[in-house]
Coordinates of C-alpha atoms in Angstrom, one line a residue:
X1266 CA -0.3 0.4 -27.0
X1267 CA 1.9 -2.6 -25.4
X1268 CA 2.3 -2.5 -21.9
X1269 CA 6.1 -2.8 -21.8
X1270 CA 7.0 -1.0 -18.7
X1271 CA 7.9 -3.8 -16.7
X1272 CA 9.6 -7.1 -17.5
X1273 CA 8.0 -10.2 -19.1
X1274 CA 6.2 -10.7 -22.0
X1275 CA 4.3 -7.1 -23.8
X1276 CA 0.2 -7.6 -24.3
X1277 CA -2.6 -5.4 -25.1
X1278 CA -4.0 -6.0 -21.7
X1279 CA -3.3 -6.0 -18.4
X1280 CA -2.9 -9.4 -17.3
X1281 CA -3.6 -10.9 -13.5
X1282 CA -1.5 -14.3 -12.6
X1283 CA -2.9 -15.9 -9.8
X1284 CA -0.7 -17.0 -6.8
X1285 CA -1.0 -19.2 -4.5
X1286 CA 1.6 -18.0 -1.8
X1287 CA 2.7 -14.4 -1.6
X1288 CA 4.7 -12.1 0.2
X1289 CA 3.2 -12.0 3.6
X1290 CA 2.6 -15.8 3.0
X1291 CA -0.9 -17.5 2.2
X1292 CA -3.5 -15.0 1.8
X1293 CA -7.4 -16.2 4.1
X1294 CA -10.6 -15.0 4.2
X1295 CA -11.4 -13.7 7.8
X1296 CA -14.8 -13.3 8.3
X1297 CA -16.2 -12.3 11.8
X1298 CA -19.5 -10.5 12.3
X1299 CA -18.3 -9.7 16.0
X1300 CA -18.1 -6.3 17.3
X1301 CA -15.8 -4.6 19.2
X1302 CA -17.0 -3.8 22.7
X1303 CA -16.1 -0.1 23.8
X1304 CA -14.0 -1.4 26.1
X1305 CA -11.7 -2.9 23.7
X1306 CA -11.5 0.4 21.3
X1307 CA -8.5 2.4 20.9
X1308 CA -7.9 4.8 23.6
X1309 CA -8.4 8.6 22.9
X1310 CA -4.8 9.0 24.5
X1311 CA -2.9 6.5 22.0
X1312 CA -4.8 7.9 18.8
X1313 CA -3.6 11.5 20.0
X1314 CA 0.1 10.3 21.1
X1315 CA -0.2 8.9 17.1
X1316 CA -1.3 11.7 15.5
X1317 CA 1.4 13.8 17.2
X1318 CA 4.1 11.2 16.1
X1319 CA 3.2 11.5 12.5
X1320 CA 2.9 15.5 12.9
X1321 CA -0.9 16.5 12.7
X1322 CA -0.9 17.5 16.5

């Protein structure tokens, strides 16, 4: 079976193109072995005003 539901040429498999810029520009590694002091975590007030926004509150 061809893959032939979107446009281009049809194979047997699926094939990955590699690009070099994309949407969102460049794509980089970021690599950081840093934690995030408690200080700088999300608030318990801003996750709850988030989760009532999106309806779960």
């Amino acid at each position: 079976m061809s893959r032939t539901d979107s446009p281009g040429i049809p194979t047997e498999e699926l094939v990955t193109v590699p690009s070099s810029v994309y949407d969102n520009g460049e794509r980089k590694d970021i690599v950081t072995s840093e934690t995030v002091a408690k200080d700088d975590a999300i608030s318990p007030d801003v996750v709850t005003e988030r989760l009532e926004n999106l309806g779960y509150v």
